[in-house]
Tab-separated table of N, CA and C in Angstrom:
chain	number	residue	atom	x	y	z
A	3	UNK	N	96.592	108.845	92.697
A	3	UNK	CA	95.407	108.460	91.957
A	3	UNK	C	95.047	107.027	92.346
A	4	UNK	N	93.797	107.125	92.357
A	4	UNK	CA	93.220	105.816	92.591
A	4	UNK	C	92.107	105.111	92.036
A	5	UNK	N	92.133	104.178	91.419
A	5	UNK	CA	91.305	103.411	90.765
A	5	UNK	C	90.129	103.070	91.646
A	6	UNK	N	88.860	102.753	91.337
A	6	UNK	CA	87.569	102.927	92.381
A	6	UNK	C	86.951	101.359	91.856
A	7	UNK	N	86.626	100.699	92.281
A	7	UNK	CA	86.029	99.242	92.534
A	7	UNK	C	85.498	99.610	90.909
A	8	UNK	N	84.241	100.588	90.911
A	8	UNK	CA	83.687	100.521	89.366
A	8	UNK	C	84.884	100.694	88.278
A	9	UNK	N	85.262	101.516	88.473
A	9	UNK	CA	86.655	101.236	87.361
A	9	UNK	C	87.193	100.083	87.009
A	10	UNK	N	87.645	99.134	88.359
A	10	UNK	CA	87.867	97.620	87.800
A	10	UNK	C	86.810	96.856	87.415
A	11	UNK	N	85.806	97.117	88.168
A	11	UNK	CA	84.961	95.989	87.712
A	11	UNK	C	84.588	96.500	86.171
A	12	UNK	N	84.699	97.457	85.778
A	12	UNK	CA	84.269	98.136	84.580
A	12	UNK	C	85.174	97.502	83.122
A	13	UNK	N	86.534	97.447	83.743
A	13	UNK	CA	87.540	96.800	82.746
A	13	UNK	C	87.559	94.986	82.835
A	14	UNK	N	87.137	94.266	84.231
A	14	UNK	CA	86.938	93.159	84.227
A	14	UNK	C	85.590	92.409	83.067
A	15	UNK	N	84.262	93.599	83.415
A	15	UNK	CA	83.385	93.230	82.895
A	15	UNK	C	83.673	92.827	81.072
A	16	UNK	N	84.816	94.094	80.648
A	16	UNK	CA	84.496	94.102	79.427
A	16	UNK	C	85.850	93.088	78.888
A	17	UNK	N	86.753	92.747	79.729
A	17	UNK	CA	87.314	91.559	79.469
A	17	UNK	C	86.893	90.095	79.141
A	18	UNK	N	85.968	90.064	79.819
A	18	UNK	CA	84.585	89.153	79.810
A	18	UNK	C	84.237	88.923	78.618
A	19	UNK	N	83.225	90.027	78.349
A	19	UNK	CA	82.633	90.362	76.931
A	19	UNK	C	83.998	89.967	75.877
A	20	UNK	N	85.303	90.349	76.069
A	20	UNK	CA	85.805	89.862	74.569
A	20	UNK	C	86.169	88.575	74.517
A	21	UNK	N	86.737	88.306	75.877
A	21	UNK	CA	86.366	86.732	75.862
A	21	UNK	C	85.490	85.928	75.198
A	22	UNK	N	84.248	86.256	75.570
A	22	UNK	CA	82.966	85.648	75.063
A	22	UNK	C	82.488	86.077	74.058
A	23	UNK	N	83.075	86.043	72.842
A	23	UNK	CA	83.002	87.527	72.315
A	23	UNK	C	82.664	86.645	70.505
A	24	UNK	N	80.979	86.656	70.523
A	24	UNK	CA	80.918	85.416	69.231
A	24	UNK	C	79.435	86.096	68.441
A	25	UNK	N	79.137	87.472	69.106
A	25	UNK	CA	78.791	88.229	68.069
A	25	UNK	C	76.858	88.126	68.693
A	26	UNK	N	76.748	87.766	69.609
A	26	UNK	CA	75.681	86.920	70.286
A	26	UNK	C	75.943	88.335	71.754
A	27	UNK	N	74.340	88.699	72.716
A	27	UNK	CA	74.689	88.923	73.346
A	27	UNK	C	74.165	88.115	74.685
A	28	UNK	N	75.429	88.520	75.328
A	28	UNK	CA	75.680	88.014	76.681
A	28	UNK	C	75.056	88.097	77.910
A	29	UNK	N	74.129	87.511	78.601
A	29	UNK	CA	73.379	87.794	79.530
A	29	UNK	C	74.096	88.125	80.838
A	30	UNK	N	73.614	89.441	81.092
A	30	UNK	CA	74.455	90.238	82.555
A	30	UNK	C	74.418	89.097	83.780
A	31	UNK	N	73.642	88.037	83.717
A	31	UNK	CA	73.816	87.655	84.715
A	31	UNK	C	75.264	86.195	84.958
A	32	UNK	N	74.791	85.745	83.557
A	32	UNK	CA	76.116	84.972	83.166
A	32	UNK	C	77.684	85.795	83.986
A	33	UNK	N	77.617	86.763	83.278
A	33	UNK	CA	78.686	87.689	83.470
A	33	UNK	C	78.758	88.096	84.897
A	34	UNK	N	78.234	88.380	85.584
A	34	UNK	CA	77.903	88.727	86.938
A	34	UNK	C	78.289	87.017	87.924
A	35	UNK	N	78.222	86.228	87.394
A	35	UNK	CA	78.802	84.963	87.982
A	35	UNK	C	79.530	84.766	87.866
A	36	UNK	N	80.383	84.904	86.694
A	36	UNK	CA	81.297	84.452	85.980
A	36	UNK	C	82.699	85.331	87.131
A	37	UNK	N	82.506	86.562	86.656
A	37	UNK	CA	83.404	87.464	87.641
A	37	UNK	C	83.049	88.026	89.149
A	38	UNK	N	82.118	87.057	89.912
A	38	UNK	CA	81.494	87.746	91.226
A	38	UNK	C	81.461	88.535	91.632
A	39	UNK	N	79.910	89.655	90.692
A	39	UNK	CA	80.051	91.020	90.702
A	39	UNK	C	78.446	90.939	91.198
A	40	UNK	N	77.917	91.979	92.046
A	40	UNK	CA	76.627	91.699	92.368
A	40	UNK	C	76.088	92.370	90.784
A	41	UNK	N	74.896	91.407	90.870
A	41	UNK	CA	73.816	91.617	89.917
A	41	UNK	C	73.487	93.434	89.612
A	42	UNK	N	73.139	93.518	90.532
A	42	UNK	CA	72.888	95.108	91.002
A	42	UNK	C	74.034	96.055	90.683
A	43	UNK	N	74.738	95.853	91.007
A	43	UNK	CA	75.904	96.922	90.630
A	43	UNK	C	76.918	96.453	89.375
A	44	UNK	N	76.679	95.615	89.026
A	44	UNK	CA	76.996	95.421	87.552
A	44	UNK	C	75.870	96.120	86.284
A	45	UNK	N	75.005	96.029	86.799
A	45	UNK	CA	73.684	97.079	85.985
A	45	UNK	C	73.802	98.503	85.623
A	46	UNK	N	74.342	98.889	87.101
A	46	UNK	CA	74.690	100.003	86.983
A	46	UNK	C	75.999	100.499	86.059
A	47	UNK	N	76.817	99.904	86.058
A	47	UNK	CA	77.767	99.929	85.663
A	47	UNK	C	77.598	99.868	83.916
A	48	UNK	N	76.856	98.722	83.790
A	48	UNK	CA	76.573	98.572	82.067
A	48	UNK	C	75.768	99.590	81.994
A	49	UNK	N	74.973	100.574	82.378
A	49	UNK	CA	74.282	101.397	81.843
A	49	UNK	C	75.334	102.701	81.857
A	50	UNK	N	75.675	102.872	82.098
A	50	UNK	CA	77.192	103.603	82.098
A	50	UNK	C	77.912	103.419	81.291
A	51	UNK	N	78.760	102.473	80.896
A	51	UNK	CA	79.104	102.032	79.232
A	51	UNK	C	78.140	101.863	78.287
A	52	UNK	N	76.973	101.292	78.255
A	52	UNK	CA	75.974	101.421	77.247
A	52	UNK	C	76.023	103.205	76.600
A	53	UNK	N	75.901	103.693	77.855
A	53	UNK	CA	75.508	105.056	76.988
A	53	UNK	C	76.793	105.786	76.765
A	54	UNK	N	77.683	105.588	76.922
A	54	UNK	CA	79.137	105.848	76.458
A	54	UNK	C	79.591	105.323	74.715
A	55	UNK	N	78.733	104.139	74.175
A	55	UNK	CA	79.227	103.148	73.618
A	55	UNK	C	79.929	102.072	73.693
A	56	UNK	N	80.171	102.355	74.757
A	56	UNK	CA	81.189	100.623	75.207
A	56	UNK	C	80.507	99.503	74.537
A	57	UNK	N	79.174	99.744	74.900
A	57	UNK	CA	78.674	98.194	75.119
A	57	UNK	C	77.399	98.099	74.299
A	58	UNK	N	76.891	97.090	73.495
A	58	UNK	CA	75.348	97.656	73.406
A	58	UNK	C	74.481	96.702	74.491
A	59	UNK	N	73.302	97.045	74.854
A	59	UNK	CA	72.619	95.994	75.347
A	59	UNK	C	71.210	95.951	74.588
A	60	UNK	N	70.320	94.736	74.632
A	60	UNK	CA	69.361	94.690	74.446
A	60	UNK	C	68.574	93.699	75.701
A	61	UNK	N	67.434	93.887	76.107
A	61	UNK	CA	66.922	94.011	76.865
A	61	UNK	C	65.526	92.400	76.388
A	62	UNK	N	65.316	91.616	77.241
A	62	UNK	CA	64.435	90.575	76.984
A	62	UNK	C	64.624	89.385	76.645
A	63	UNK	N	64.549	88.387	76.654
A	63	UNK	CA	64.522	86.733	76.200
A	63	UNK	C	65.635	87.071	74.779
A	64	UNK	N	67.093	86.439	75.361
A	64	UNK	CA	67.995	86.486	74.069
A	64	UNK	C	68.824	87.742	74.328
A	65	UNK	N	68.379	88.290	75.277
A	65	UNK	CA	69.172	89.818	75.404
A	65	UNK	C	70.854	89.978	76.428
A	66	UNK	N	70.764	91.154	76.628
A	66	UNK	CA	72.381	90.972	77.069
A	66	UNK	C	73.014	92.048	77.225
A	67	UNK	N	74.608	91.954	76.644
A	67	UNK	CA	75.362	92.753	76.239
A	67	UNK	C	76.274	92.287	75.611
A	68	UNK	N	76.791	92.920	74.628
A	68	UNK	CA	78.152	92.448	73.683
A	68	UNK	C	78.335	94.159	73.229
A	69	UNK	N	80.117	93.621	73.059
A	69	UNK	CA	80.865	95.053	72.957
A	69	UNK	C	80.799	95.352	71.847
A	70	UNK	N	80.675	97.019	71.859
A	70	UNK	CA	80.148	97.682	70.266
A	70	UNK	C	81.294	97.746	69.413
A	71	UNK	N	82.204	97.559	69.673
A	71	UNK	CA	83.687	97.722	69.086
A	71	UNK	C	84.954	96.366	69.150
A	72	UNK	N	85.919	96.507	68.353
A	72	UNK	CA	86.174	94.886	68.920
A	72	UNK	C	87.268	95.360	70.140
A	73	UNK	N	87.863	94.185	70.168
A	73	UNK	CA	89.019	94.468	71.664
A	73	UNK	C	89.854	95.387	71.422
A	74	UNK	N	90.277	95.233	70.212
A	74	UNK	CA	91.735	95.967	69.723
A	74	UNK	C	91.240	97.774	69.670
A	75	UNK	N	89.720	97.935	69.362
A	75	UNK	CA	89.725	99.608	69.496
A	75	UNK	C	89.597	99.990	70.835
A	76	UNK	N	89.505	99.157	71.740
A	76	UNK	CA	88.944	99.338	72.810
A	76	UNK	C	90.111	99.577	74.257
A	77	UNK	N	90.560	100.495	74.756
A	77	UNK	CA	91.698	100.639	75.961
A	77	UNK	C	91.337	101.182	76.922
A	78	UNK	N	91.840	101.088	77.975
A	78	UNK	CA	91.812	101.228	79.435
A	78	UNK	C	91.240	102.397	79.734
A	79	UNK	N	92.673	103.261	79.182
A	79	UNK	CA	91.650	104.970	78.886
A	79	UNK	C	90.396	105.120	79.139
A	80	UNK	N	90.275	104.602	77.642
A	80	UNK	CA	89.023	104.856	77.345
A	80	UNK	C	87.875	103.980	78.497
A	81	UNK	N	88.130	102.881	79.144
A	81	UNK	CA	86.881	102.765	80.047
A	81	UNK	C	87.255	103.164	81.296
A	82	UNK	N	88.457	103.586	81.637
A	82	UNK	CA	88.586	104.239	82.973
A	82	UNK	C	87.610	105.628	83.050
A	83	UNK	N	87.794	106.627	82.005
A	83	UNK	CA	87.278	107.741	81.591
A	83	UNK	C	86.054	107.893	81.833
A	84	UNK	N	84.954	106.887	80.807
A	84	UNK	CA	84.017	106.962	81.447
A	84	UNK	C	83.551	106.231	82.952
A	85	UNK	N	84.407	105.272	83.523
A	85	UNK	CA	83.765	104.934	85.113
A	85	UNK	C	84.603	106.027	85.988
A	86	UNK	N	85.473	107.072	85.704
A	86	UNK	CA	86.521	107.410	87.038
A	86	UNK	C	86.126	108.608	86.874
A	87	UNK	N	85.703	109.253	85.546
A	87	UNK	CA	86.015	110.718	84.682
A	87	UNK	C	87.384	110.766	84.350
A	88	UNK	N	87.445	112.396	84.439
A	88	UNK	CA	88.868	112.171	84.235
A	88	UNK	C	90.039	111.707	85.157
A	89	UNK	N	91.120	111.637	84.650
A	89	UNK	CA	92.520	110.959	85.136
A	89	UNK	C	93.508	111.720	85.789
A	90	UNK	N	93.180	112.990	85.644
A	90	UNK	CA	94.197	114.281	85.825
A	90	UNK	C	94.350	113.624	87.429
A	91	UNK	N	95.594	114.177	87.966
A	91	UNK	CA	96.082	113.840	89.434
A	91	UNK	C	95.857	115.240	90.542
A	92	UNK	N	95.269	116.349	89.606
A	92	UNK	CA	95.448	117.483	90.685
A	92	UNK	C	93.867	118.374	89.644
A	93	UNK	N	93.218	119.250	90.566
A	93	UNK	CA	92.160	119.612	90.433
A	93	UNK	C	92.449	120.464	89.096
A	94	UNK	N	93.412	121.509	89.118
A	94	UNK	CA	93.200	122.328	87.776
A	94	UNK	C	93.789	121.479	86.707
A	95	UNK	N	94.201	120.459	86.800
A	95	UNK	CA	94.065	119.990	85.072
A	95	UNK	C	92.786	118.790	84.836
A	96	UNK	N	91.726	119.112	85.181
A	96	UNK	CA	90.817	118.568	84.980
A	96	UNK	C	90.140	119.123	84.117
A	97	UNK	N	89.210	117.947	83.392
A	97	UNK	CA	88.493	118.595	81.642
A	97	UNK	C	87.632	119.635	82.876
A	98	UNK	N	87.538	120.973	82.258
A	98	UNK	CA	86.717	121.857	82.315
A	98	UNK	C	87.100	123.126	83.815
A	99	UNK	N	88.706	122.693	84.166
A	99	UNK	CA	88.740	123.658	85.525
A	99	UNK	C	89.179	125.037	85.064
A	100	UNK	N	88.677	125.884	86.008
A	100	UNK	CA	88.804	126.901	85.591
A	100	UNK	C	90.400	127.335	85.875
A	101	UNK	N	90.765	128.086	84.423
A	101	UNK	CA	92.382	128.139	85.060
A	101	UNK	C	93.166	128.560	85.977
A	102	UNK	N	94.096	128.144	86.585
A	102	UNK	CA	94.346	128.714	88.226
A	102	UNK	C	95.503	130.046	87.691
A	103	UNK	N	94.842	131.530	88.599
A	103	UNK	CA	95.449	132.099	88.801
A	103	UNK	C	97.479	132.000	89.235
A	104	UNK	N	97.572	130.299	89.499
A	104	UNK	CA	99.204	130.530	90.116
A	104	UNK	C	100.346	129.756	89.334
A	105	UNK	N	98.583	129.531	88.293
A	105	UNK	CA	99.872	128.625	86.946
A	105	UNK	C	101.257	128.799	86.777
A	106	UNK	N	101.114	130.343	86.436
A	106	UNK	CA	102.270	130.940	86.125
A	106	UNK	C	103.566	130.989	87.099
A	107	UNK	N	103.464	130.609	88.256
A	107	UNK	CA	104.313	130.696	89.439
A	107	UNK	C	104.207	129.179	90.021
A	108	UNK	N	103.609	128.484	89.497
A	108	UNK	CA	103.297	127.226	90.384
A	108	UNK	C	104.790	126.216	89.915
A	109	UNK	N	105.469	125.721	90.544
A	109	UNK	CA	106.941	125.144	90.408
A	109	UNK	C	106.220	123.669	90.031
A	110	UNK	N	105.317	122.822	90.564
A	110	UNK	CA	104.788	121.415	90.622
A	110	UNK	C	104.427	121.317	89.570
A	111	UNK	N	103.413	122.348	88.679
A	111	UNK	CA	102.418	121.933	87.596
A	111	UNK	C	103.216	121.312	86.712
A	112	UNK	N	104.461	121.780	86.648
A	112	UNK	CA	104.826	120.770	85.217
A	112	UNK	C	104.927	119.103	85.971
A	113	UNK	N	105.377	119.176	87.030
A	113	UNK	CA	105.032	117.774	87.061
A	113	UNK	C	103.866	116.959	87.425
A	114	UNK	N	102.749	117.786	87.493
A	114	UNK	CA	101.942	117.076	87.789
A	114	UNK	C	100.837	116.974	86.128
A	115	UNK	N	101.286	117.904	85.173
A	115	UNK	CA	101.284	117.534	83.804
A	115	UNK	C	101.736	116.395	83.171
A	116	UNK	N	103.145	116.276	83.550
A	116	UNK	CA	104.486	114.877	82.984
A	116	UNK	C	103.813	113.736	83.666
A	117	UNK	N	102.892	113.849	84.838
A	117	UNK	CA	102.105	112.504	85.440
A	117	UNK	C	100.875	112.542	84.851
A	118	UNK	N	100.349	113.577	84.521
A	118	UNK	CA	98.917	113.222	84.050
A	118	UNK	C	99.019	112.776	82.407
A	119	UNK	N	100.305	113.131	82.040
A	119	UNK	CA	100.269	112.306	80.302
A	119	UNK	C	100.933	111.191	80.596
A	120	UNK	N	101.865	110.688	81.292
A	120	UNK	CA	102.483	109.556	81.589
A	120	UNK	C	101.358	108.549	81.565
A	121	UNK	N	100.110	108.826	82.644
A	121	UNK	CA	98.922	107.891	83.076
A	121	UNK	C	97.803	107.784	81.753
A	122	UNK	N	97.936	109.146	80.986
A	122	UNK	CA	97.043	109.114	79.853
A	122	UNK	C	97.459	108.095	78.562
A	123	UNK	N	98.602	108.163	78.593
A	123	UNK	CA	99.378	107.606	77.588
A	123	UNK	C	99.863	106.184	77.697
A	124	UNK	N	100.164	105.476	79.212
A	124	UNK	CA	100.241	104.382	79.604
A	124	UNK	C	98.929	103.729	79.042
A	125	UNK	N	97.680	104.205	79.951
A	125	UNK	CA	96.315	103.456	79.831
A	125	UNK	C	95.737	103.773	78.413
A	126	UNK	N	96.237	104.484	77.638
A	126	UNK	CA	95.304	104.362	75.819
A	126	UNK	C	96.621	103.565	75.362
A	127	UNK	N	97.899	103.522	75.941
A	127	UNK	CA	98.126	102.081	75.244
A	127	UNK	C	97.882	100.712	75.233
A	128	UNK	N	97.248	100.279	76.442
A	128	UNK	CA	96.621	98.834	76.327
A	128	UNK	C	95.379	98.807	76.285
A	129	UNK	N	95.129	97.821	74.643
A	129	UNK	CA	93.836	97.384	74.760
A	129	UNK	C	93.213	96.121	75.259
A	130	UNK	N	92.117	95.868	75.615
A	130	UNK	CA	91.357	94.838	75.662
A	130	UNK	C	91.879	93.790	75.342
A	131	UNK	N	92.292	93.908	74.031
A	131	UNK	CA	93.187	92.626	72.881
A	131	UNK	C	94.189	92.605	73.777
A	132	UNK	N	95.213	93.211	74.317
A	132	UNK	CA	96.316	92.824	74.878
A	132	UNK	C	96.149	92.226	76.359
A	133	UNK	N	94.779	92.596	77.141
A	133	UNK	CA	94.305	91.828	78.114
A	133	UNK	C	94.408	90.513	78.025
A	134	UNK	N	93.733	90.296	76.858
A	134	UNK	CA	93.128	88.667	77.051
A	134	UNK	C	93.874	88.126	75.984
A	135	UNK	N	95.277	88.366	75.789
A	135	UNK	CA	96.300	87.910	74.992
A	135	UNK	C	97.672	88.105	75.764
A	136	UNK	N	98.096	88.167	77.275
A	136	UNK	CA	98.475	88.612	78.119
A	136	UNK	C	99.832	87.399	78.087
A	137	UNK	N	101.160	87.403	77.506
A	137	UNK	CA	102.057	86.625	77.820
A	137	UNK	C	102.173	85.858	78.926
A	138	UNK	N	102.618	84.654	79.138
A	138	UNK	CA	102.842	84.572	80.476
A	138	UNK	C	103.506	85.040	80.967
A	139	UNK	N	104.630	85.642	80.294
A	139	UNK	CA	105.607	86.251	81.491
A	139	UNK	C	105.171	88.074	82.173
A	140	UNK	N	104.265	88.210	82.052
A	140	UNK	CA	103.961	89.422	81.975
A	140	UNK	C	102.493	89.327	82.468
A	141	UNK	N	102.004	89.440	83.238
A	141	UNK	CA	100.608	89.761	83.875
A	141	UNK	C	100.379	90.771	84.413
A	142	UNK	N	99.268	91.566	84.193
A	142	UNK	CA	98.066	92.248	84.058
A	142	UNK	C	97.329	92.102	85.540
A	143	UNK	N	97.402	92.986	87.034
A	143	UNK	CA	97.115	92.619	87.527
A	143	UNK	C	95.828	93.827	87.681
A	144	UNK	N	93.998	93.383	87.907
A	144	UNK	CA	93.190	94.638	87.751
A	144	UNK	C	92.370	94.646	88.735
């Protein structure tokens, strides 16, 4: 499995946001400097969490984005999900595959189950809050 540029920049962006995080929203372009993300494909990206709920934006003089939720409801999971889809490591355990005829004989599936909850369960345990509250001895590399 592999994480895709929007995926990080997706969890960078909203690291950002809790950082800056004073109830005010945040102009994409601030943010887009701040973490050297092009203008353009950071847009894309917030309209993608916007309509997920991640994020709200409003649009015009004073406008922005600030996160709809605080840090602490907010985990990896959950914004990998919507920038990656799903997480599954092999095609039939993906939301919606149709079930494979070799389930029943297939020797791997259980482990490629024990990896797809391992990764589900790793990433909905860290939130946002634990990002940007990150020990020193322990870093977070994204």
């Amino acid at each position: 499995m592999k994480i895709s540029t929007r995926g990080r920049y997706a969890v960078r962006v909203l690291i950002d946001l809790a950082e800056h995080r004073s109830g005010n929203f945040v102009p994409l372009k601030e943010i887009a400097e701040r973490q050297d993300i092009s203008l353009k494909y950071l847009e894309s990206i917030m309209t993608e969490l916007s309509k997920n709920g991640l994020v709200e934006g409003v649009h015009g003089k004073g406008g922005g984005y600030r996160m709809s939720n605080a840090p602490e409801k907010c985990t990896l999971g959950m914004i990998l999900r919507v920038t990656e889809g799903d997480l599954a490591p092999v095609a039939c355990l993906s939301d919606g595959a149709q079930p494979c005829g070799r389930a029943y004989e297939c020797r791997t599936l259980p482990v490629w189950k024990k990896f797809y909850e391992m990764v589900n369960n790793y990433f909905d345990s860290i939130t946002l809050a634990d990002l940007i509250k990150t020990p020193d001895n322990y870093n977070y590399v994204i």
